[in-house]
XYZ file of N, CA and C in Angstrom:
699
model
N 31.536 39.104 1.366
C 30.993 40.708 0.134
C 31.279 40.642 -0.936
N 32.808 40.369 -0.917
C 33.567 41.164 -2.307
C 33.201 40.598 -3.243
N 32.923 39.165 -3.201
C 32.034 38.286 -4.121
C 31.593 38.602 -4.407
N 30.103 38.625 -3.700
C 28.876 39.224 -3.915
C 29.014 40.273 -4.631
N 29.574 41.593 -4.571
C 30.425 42.809 -5.271
C 30.942 42.202 -6.654
N 31.460 41.667 -6.683
C 32.283 41.186 -8.409
C 30.879 40.018 -8.853
N 30.191 39.502 -8.370
C 28.774 38.576 -9.473
C 27.450 39.656 -9.709
N 27.570 41.116 -8.893
C 26.618 41.771 -9.528
C 27.076 42.706 -9.964
N 28.549 43.017 -10.359
C 29.342 43.609 -11.880
C 29.356 42.772 -12.449
N 29.969 41.662 -12.795
C 29.299 40.855 -13.927
C 28.265 40.880 -14.688
N 27.216 40.940 -13.567
C 25.802 40.842 -14.319
C 25.535 41.922 -14.930
N 25.580 42.619 -14.215
C 25.471 44.204 -14.763
C 26.457 44.318 -16.327
N 27.534 43.777 -16.690
C 28.322 44.494 -17.490
C 27.839 43.311 -19.083
N 27.417 42.170 -18.425
C 26.801 41.047 -19.129
C 25.424 41.810 -19.961
N 24.459 42.239 -19.289
C 23.385 42.440 -19.342
C 23.441 43.914 -20.408
N 24.481 44.685 -19.851
C 25.057 45.689 -20.962
C 25.262 45.818 -22.301
N 26.135 44.504 -22.240
C 27.029 43.952 -23.398
C 26.045 43.258 -24.311
N 24.650 42.486 -23.800
C 24.047 41.819 -24.466
C 22.882 42.522 -25.478
N 22.781 44.212 -24.647
C 21.739 44.797 -25.028
C 22.249 46.071 -26.160
N 23.773 46.122 -26.138
C 24.478 46.531 -27.063
C 24.824 45.984 -28.314
N 24.744 45.114 -28.131
C 24.693 43.208 -29.166
C 23.322 43.509 -30.039
N 22.226 43.506 -29.223
C 20.957 43.478 -29.748
C 20.754 44.855 -30.852
N 21.169 45.911 -30.087
C 20.935 47.080 -31.008
C 22.026 47.343 -32.226
N 22.788 46.718 -31.390
C 24.017 46.728 -33.286
C 23.216 45.847 -33.927
N 22.591 45.185 -34.156
C 22.226 43.918 -34.907
C 21.083 44.095 -35.756
N 21.128 45.396 -36.673
C 20.256 46.062 -37.197
C 19.525 45.310 -38.265
N 18.054 44.870 -38.828
C 17.618 44.540 -39.886
C 17.683 45.082 -41.231
N 18.158 43.935 -41.892
C 18.706 44.146 -43.576
C 17.587 44.110 -44.402
N 17.180 44.647 -45.679
C 16.715 44.464 -46.071
C 17.090 43.522 -47.516
N 16.211 42.093 -47.763
C 16.716 41.385 -49.212
C 16.311 41.857 -50.539
N 16.503 42.189 -51.171
C 16.246 42.645 -52.602
C 16.777 41.631 -53.497
N 16.049 41.600 -54.404
C 16.311 40.814 -55.976
C 15.528 41.520 -56.876
N 16.071 42.096 -57.838
C 16.026 42.791 -59.057
C 15.873 41.743 -60.493
N 15.270 41.800 -61.149
C 15.177 40.931 -62.598
C 14.158 41.793 -63.471
N 14.584 41.316 -64.686
C 13.956 41.937 -66.351
C 12.742 40.788 -66.450
N 11.737 41.915 -66.693
C 10.484 40.636 -66.228
C 10.540 40.299 -67.800
N 9.916 39.201 -67.592
C 9.807 37.702 -68.197
C 8.515 37.568 -68.246
N 7.387 36.860 -68.890
C 6.533 36.960 -68.842
C 6.035 35.484 -69.379
N 5.242 34.646 -68.681
C 5.594 33.524 -69.392
C 4.016 32.905 -69.717
N 3.824 31.685 -70.232
C 2.229 31.224 -70.427
C 1.768 31.162 -69.551
N 2.118 30.170 -68.301
C 1.231 29.988 -67.007
C 0.803 31.126 -66.376
N 1.873 31.970 -66.956
C 1.389 33.139 -65.934
C 0.140 34.046 -66.430
N 0.283 33.967 -67.547
C -0.907 34.565 -68.445
C -1.577 34.007 -68.706
N -1.630 32.667 -68.513
C -3.279 31.689 -68.241
C -3.924 32.083 -66.967
N -2.858 31.953 -65.625
C -3.911 32.140 -64.744
C -3.447 32.902 -64.020
N -3.123 34.593 -64.709
C -3.221 35.689 -63.760
C -4.648 36.597 -64.267
N -5.133 37.331 -63.014
C -5.900 38.109 -64.082
C -5.479 39.904 -63.693
N -4.327 39.647 -64.187
C -3.668 41.180 -64.248
C -3.816 41.744 -65.902
N -4.504 42.505 -66.276
C -4.134 42.535 -67.501
C -2.523 43.043 -67.906
N -1.758 43.372 -67.234
C -0.265 43.935 -67.214
C 0.262 42.986 -67.793
N -0.111 41.618 -67.043
C 0.977 40.230 -67.108
C 0.855 39.606 -68.749
N -0.669 39.731 -68.666
C -1.398 38.902 -70.207
C -0.797 39.756 -71.666
N -1.000 41.311 -71.247
C -0.299 42.388 -72.449
C 0.801 41.647 -72.569
N 1.707 41.707 -71.617
C 3.192 41.497 -71.641
C 3.825 40.589 -72.172
N 2.861 39.117 -72.163
C 2.970 37.681 -72.535
C 2.920 38.210 -74.397
N 1.666 38.757 -74.658
C 1.303 39.168 -75.655
C 2.037 40.004 -77.059
N 2.626 40.681 -76.194
C 4.078 41.779 -76.932
C 5.470 40.759 -76.945
N 5.408 39.463 -75.500
C 7.010 39.296 -76.157
C 6.894 37.745 -76.651
N 5.524 37.600 -77.461
C 5.562 36.243 -77.710
C 3.998 36.727 -79.093
N 4.724 37.242 -79.531
C 3.524 37.638 -80.653
C 3.129 36.858 -81.899
N 3.650 35.703 -82.082
C 3.782 34.833 -82.879
C 3.084 33.605 -82.042
N 2.612 33.693 -80.696
C 2.023 32.465 -80.293
C 0.683 32.004 -80.519
N 0.755 30.710 -80.938
C -0.313 29.789 -81.340
C -1.698 29.939 -80.575
N -1.618 30.718 -79.014
C -2.657 30.977 -78.051
C -3.019 32.499 -78.071
N -2.814 33.223 -79.187
C -2.533 34.831 -79.548
C -4.308 35.247 -79.232
N -5.243 34.611 -79.922
C -6.584 35.089 -79.906
C -7.131 34.271 -78.102
N -6.942 33.221 -77.642
C -7.426 32.944 -76.309
C -6.685 34.002 -75.416
N -5.392 34.695 -75.306
C -5.153 35.320 -74.294
C -5.271 37.149 -74.982
N -6.090 37.621 -75.954
C -6.753 38.611 -76.289
C -8.143 38.579 -75.770
N -9.077 37.522 -76.506
C -9.815 37.618 -75.601
C -10.017 37.311 -74.310
N -9.272 37.156 -73.535
C -8.857 36.891 -71.671
C -9.004 38.219 -71.183
N -8.267 38.614 -71.596
C -7.881 40.079 -71.434
C -8.841 40.932 -71.867
N -9.781 40.516 -72.933
C -10.538 41.621 -72.861
C -11.703 41.659 -72.089
N -11.627 40.241 -71.602
C -13.190 39.990 -70.015
C -12.122 40.534 -69.113
N -11.236 40.375 -69.056
C -10.508 41.322 -67.757
C -10.789 42.763 -67.520
N -10.129 43.133 -68.736
C -10.415 44.865 -68.350
C -12.165 44.836 -68.601
N -13.172 44.072 -69.614
C -13.841 44.399 -68.870
C -15.057 44.428 -67.524
N -14.387 43.461 -67.379
C -14.523 43.163 -65.883
C -14.384 43.993 -64.888
N -12.888 44.862 -65.051
C -12.362 45.709 -64.423
C -13.311 46.844 -64.166
N -14.286 47.018 -65.572
C -14.360 48.791 -65.971
C -16.178 48.234 -65.939
N -16.642 46.979 -64.889
C -18.173 46.736 -64.928
C -18.729 47.714 -63.718
N -20.106 48.246 -64.078
C -20.787 49.350 -62.762
C -20.908 48.998 -61.557
N -20.643 47.342 -61.373
C -20.280 47.024 -60.341
C -18.827 47.634 -59.355
N -18.300 47.581 -60.089
C -17.156 48.178 -59.499
C -16.890 49.542 -59.379
N -17.159 50.500 -60.381
C -17.457 51.542 -60.630
C -18.393 52.303 -60.818
N -19.447 52.651 -59.521
C -20.636 52.851 -59.658
C -21.019 54.224 -59.878
N -19.887 54.587 -60.131
C -20.146 56.129 -60.608
C -19.607 56.363 -61.649
N -18.966 55.700 -62.517
C -18.393 55.599 -64.174
C -19.178 54.472 -64.831
N -19.836 54.578 -65.716
C -20.154 53.567 -67.091
C -19.160 52.345 -67.491
N -19.123 51.581 -67.812
C -17.784 50.910 -68.367
C -17.791 51.200 -69.922
N -16.124 51.151 -70.555
C -15.982 51.468 -71.352
C -17.410 49.847 -72.353
N -17.513 50.116 -73.984
C -17.956 49.361 -74.278
C -16.918 48.422 -75.004
N -17.602 47.143 -75.101
C -16.383 45.955 -75.403
C -15.958 46.015 -76.639
N -16.725 46.898 -77.659
C -16.169 46.941 -78.792
C -15.252 48.144 -78.712
N -15.233 48.963 -77.870
C -13.463 49.874 -77.732
C -12.616 49.045 -77.111
N -12.983 48.151 -76.163
C -11.774 47.336 -75.892
C -10.801 46.495 -76.544
N -12.122 45.934 -77.319
C -11.662 44.865 -78.802
C -10.731 45.616 -79.551
N -11.162 47.169 -79.612
C -10.013 47.704 -80.885
C -9.146 48.365 -80.167
N -9.001 48.677 -78.992
C -7.605 48.685 -78.183
C -6.922 47.895 -78.016
N -6.723 46.462 -77.819
C -6.254 45.013 -77.917
C -5.948 44.681 -79.200
N -7.322 44.821 -80.025
C -6.372 44.178 -81.579
C -6.301 45.015 -82.299
N -6.317 46.127 -82.639
C -6.196 47.326 -83.797
C -4.398 47.289 -83.860
N -4.202 47.027 -84.868
C -2.950 47.411 -85.723
C -2.125 48.289 -85.249
N -2.388 49.834 -85.086
C -2.348 50.572 -85.088
C -1.178 50.620 -83.554
N -2.256 50.087 -82.609
C -1.652 49.642 -81.483
C -0.299 48.798 -81.379
N -0.624 47.935 -82.007
C 0.561 46.638 -82.110
C 1.650 47.309 -82.834
N 1.780 48.734 -83.393
C 3.104 49.092 -84.317
C 4.149 50.379 -83.367
N 2.740 50.041 -81.786
C 3.305 51.239 -81.217
C 3.226 52.590 -81.155
N 1.572 53.027 -81.930
C 1.178 54.416 -81.636
C 0.265 54.566 -80.426
N 0.232 55.871 -80.354
C -0.700 55.825 -79.372
C -2.577 55.910 -78.960
N -2.840 54.643 -78.614
C -4.676 54.934 -78.521
C -4.921 54.814 -76.572
N -6.140 55.519 -76.743
C -6.522 55.917 -75.109
C -5.642 56.928 -74.599
N -4.740 58.133 -75.559
C -4.463 59.072 -74.828
C -4.425 60.626 -75.088
N -4.341 61.137 -74.895
C -4.688 62.871 -75.303
C -3.516 62.964 -75.480
N -2.441 62.766 -75.846
C -1.186 63.265 -77.209
C -1.594 63.388 -78.318
N -1.286 64.660 -79.101
C -1.203 64.528 -80.263
C 0.224 64.652 -80.743
N 0.287 64.002 -82.236
C 1.447 64.031 -82.666
C 1.237 64.189 -83.957
N 2.748 65.329 -85.370
C 2.017 65.539 -86.416
C 1.196 63.790 -87.354
N 1.883 63.181 -86.894
C 1.978 61.673 -87.287
C 0.581 60.800 -87.453
N 0.188 60.857 -85.781
C -1.200 60.142 -86.234
C -2.031 61.122 -84.901
N -3.285 61.031 -85.563
C -4.558 61.868 -85.171
C -4.544 61.171 -83.496
N -5.332 62.569 -83.053
C -5.750 62.301 -81.626
C -7.275 61.009 -81.103
N -7.183 60.254 -80.747
C -8.306 59.364 -80.115
C -8.224 59.300 -78.710
N -9.181 59.539 -78.193
C -9.646 59.001 -77.251
C -10.477 57.435 -76.902
N -10.428 57.702 -75.827
C -11.314 56.774 -75.048
C -11.932 57.800 -74.056
N -13.603 57.409 -74.730
C -14.714 57.690 -74.441
C -15.531 56.991 -73.797
N -15.730 57.895 -72.531
C -16.882 57.064 -71.334
C -18.197 57.488 -71.589
N -18.967 56.667 -71.306
C -20.208 57.168 -71.191
C -21.452 58.173 -70.192
N -22.047 58.844 -70.401
C -22.124 59.839 -69.241
C -23.022 59.240 -68.314
N -23.389 59.675 -66.982
C -23.501 58.695 -65.538
C -25.064 59.605 -65.551
N -26.105 58.597 -64.871
C -27.062 59.176 -65.026
C -28.039 60.148 -66.163
N -27.864 59.664 -67.169
C -28.166 60.483 -68.491
C -28.027 61.770 -68.644
N -26.784 62.385 -67.979
C -26.317 63.983 -67.915
C -25.776 63.441 -68.992
N -25.465 65.367 -69.379
C -25.113 65.252 -70.764
C -23.334 65.427 -70.450
N -22.721 66.036 -69.705
C -21.477 65.605 -68.695
C -20.322 63.956 -69.160
N -19.739 64.184 -69.914
C -19.392 62.680 -69.689
C -18.714 62.412 -67.944
N -18.193 61.126 -67.783
C -18.185 60.797 -66.875
C -16.214 60.428 -66.904
N -15.209 60.816 -66.119
C -13.915 60.924 -65.933
C -13.903 59.556 -65.568
N -12.196 59.018 -66.490
C -12.296 57.625 -66.346
C -11.597 57.602 -64.901
N -11.687 56.318 -64.036
C -10.696 56.293 -62.814
C -9.412 56.309 -62.868
N -8.691 56.498 -61.439
C -7.319 56.966 -61.629
C -6.496 55.733 -62.234
N -6.975 54.305 -61.620
C -7.115 52.517 -62.184
C -6.690 52.514 -63.576
N -8.012 52.857 -64.134
C -8.572 53.597 -65.675
C -7.762 53.834 -66.433
N -7.068 54.863 -66.012
C -6.283 55.927 -66.740
C -4.774 55.107 -66.662
N -4.232 54.285 -65.375
C -2.990 53.843 -65.399
C -3.118 52.332 -66.019
N -4.078 51.436 -66.332
C -3.985 50.480 -67.101
C -4.064 50.945 -68.511
N -4.696 52.099 -68.884
C -4.663 52.277 -70.269
C -3.588 52.886 -70.754
N -2.274 54.050 -69.920
C -1.106 53.555 -70.017
C 0.028 53.047 -70.201
N -0.357 52.014 -69.104
C 0.513 50.542 -68.895
C 0.211 49.493 -70.102
N -1.130 49.817 -70.800
C -1.546 48.509 -71.728
C -0.775 49.681 -73.319
N -1.007 51.074 -73.174
C -0.216 51.321 -74.621
C 1.441 51.405 -74.345
N 1.844 51.162 -73.156
C 3.508 51.343 -73.082
C 3.842 50.030 -73.410
N 3.508 48.662 -73.146
C 3.340 47.582 -73.570
C 3.313 46.756 -74.635
N 2.513 47.566 -75.699
C 2.248 47.127 -77.129
C 3.133 47.859 -77.572
N 3.870 49.311 -77.260
C 4.364 49.855 -78.094
C 5.949 49.203 -78.179
N 6.043 49.222 -79.604
C 7.452 48.237 -80.175
C 8.339 49.361 -80.651
N 7.992 50.982 -79.992
C 8.808 51.999 -80.733
C 10.531 51.191 -79.847
N 11.872 51.462 -80.458
C 12.782 51.418 -79.663
C 13.325 52.753 -79.007
N 12.536 53.726 -79.419
C 13.112 55.087 -78.685
C 12.118 55.771 -77.454
N 11.112 54.467 -77.128
C 10.263 54.893 -76.036
C 11.061 55.243 -74.904
N 10.392 56.576 -74.457
C 11.150 56.911 -73.565
C 10.804 56.432 -71.863
N 9.680 55.580 -71.503
C 9.250 55.234 -70.861
C 9.461 54.157 -70.429
N 9.634 53.520 -69.008
C 9.701 51.494 -68.146
C 8.721 51.609 -67.320
N 8.831 50.659 -66.645
C 7.711 50.854 -65.331
C 8.275 49.497 -64.618
N 8.478 49.918 -63.047
C 8.955 49.420 -62.363
C 7.836 48.469 -61.441
N 8.260 47.502 -61.265
C 6.936 46.722 -60.681
C 7.461 46.260 -58.841
N 6.919 46.728 -58.064
C 7.156 46.091 -57.068
C 6.621 44.814 -56.186
N 7.143 44.209 -55.818
C 6.805 43.104 -54.884
C 7.421 43.427 -53.669
N 5.947 43.019 -53.041
C 6.552 43.134 -51.490
C 5.713 41.928 -50.945
N 7.611 41.100 -50.346
C 6.812 39.913 -49.913
C 7.391 40.036 -47.820
N 7.159 41.052 -47.635
C 6.807 41.497 -46.653
C 6.004 41.622 -45.565
N 5.117 41.620 -44.325
C 4.242 41.479 -44.019
C 4.017 42.984 -43.322
N 4.766 43.966 -44.143
C 3.826 45.519 -43.822
C 3.780 46.017 -45.159
N 3.530 47.339 -44.916
C 3.056 47.952 -46.369
C 4.449 48.810 -46.288
N 4.247 49.041 -48.051
C 5.352 50.401 -48.167
C 4.612 51.301 -49.117
N 5.990 52.431 -48.383
C 5.270 53.660 -49.108
C 6.754 53.794 -50.057
N 7.111 53.700 -52.009
C 8.443 53.398 -52.130
C 8.821 54.691 -52.216
N 9.712 55.775 -52.051
C 9.432 56.759 -52.687
C 11.027 56.597 -53.838
N 9.960 57.311 -55.125
C 11.171 57.133 -56.773
C 11.690 58.343 -56.771
N 13.165 59.216 -56.930
C 13.415 60.294 -56.995
C 14.503 60.442 -58.376
N 13.906 61.590 -59.427
C 14.670 61.445 -60.265
C 14.623 62.624 -60.800
N 14.748 62.311 -62.546
C 14.114 63.413 -63.430
C 13.114 63.641 -62.657
N 11.595 62.835 -62.087
C 10.568 63.405 -61.653
C 10.511 62.626 -60.317
N 9.261 62.704 -59.412
C 9.514 62.079 -58.393
C 7.888 60.892 -58.358
N 7.956 60.057 -57.792
C 6.756 59.257 -57.490
C 6.931 58.773 -56.422
N 5.781 58.165 -56.289
C 5.404 57.700 -54.710
C 4.338 56.670 -54.917
N 4.772 55.091 -54.820
C 4.450 54.296 -54.876
C 3.964 53.641 -53.540
N 2.638 53.191 -53.613
C 2.442 52.024 -52.131
C 1.692 50.950 -52.780
N 2.580 49.974 -51.766
C 2.796 48.504 -52.424
C 2.185 47.863 -51.080
N 0.911 46.963 -51.066
C 0.266 46.518 -50.082
C 1.501 45.500 -49.354
N 1.307 45.205 -48.266
C 1.969 43.971 -47.775
C 1.734 41.961 -47.959
N 2.619 41.832 -48.639
C 2.389 40.587 -49.456
C 1.625 40.798 -50.619
N 1.979 42.075 -51.244
C 1.719 42.035 -52.717
C 2.126 42.965 -53.625
N 1.675 43.637 -54.681
C 2.584 44.085 -55.405
C 1.609 45.279 -56.235
N 2.463 46.592 -56.857
C 2.150 47.616 -57.718
C 3.064 47.922 -58.618
N 2.778 48.443 -59.411
C 4.167 49.173 -60.455
C 3.368 50.668 -60.566
N 5.023 51.185 -61.125
C 4.239 52.302 -61.914
C 5.134 53.009 -63.304
N 4.741 53.526 -63.886
C 5.397 53.890 -65.018
C 5.916 55.389 -65.034
N 7.663 55.054 -65.382
C 8.218 56.353 -65.212
C 9.135 56.690 -66.571
N 9.409 57.711 -66.847
C 10.909 58.083 -67.422
C 11.606 57.461 -67.810
N 12.445 56.756 -68.678
C 13.829 55.848 -68.001
C 14.680 57.131 -67.838
N 15.712 56.530 -66.562
C 17.030 57.407 -66.342
C 17.499 56.709 -64.772
N 17.763 57.982 -64.007
C 18.681 57.403 -63.156
C 17.862 57.942 -62.051
N 17.416 56.818 -61.253
C 16.698 57.075 -59.764
C 16.963 56.862 -58.888
N 16.198 57.273 -57.420
C 16.880 56.764 -56.100
C 15.881 55.877 -55.628
N 15.609 54.877 -55.366
C 14.472 54.072 -54.076
C 14.760 54.153 -53.033
N 13.932 54.721 -52.066
C 13.687 54.788 -50.780
C 12.825 54.344 -50.121
N 12.411 53.248 -49.202
C 11.393 53.055 -48.399
C 11.845 52.303 -46.675
N 10.893 52.088 -46.442
C 11.245 51.052 -45.389
C 10.309 50.091 -45.149
N 11.117 48.696 -45.090
C 10.819 47.750 -45.175
C 10.592 47.046 -43.786
N 9.482 47.318 -42.794
C 9.006 47.018 -41.496
C 10.334 48.278 -40.849
N 10.799 47.421 -40.024
C 12.051 48.468 -39.465
C 13.570 48.381 -40.446
N 13.508 47.855 -41.749
C 14.413 48.088 -41.778
C 14.677 49.228 -43.230
N 15.833 50.085 -43.167
C 15.399 50.854 -44.749
C 16.296 50.916 -45.596
N 15.614 51.081 -46.561
C 15.887 50.638 -48.288
C 16.224 51.871 -49.078
N 17.495 51.557 -49.231
C 17.925 52.594 -50.404
C 18.442 52.214 -51.326
N 18.441 52.660 -52.649
C 19.344 51.647 -53.982
C 19.028 53.041 -55.149
N 20.619 52.569 -55.908
C 20.286 53.860 -56.808
C 19.919 52.520 -58.018
N 19.268 53.599 -58.652
C 18.736 52.098 -59.869
C 18.783 52.961 -61.397
N 19.291 52.538 -62.493
C 19.996 53.125 -64.270
C 18.387 52.290 -64.591
N 16.908 53.014 -64.932
C 15.635 52.536 -65.147
C 16.045 52.501 -66.799
N 16.489 51.253 -67.738
C 16.491 51.877 -69.300
C 15.420 50.461 -69.896
N 14.439 50.230 -69.309
C 13.822 48.946 -69.386
C 12.756 47.822 -67.817
N 11.640 47.680 -68.242
C 10.908 47.264 -67.438
C 11.707 46.203 -66.766
N 11.355 46.506 -65.011
C 12.147 45.489 -63.835
C 11.134 45.321 -63.039
N 10.919 44.342 -62.342
C 10.581 43.733 -60.920
C 11.582 43.632 -59.975
N 11.414 44.361 -58.757
C 11.930 44.549 -58.169
C 11.503 43.983 -56.625
N 11.974 42.639 -55.904
C 11.266 42.114 -55.024
C 11.952 42.594 -53.047
N 11.559 43.013 -52.497
C 11.609 43.239 -51.324
C 11.380 42.383 -50.063
N 12.318 42.370 -49.326
C 11.240 41.587 -48.587
C 12.932 41.723 -46.872
N 12.544 41.821 -45.828
C 13.485 42.068 -44.519
C 14.173 40.604 -44.394
N 15.550 40.558 -44.208
C 16.568 39.398 -45.176
C 16.200 38.987 -43.114
N 16.049 37.502 -43.520
C 16.667 36.342 -41.873
C 17.859 36.707 -41.498
């Protein structure tokens, strides 16, 4: 009887210890931060305007500059097609070519924005009216984001107060990344995907849940960076 009691006691003790050990082993986030450098291969194979425009900025005298400019225009045109956005007519090809080729853009002056300065006249990206109506259609949020990103990438002014964070999500879970600092941003990043946001340079705290693992990190953002997140093995 005593032996049976002892065996039962040891079994319960071992089971409790095992469960406690499992609870104590919390998942952790694997993080990798890098300064973004665009390669020719990425610019040639990617369908993201951000990557092609970034490569053009980092390699201004490249032998295939004209090829990549044409590719960038083609992708932006496709992204603004009526099929993709049935409520908004596309920007004309001439306007997109002006954005990519205009020398003012390459000097870092604002294009496609509504910000007035004393030295640069206001220039707006104009969208055609929908269904023959006189009221102009508003650009989509994605179109605005792309225009802001291209303006930033082609801006060579060292006093530029903006930088962008690209989040690469290597996990199988969708992320909602909260970026808290001078301003507050929420970035939705799909599983096995990526997304970026343009922010004011400064100190920020990034927080999210990567599946069941909590992530929190203090970042001093002074340049464009990419952060890769996953659950550690």
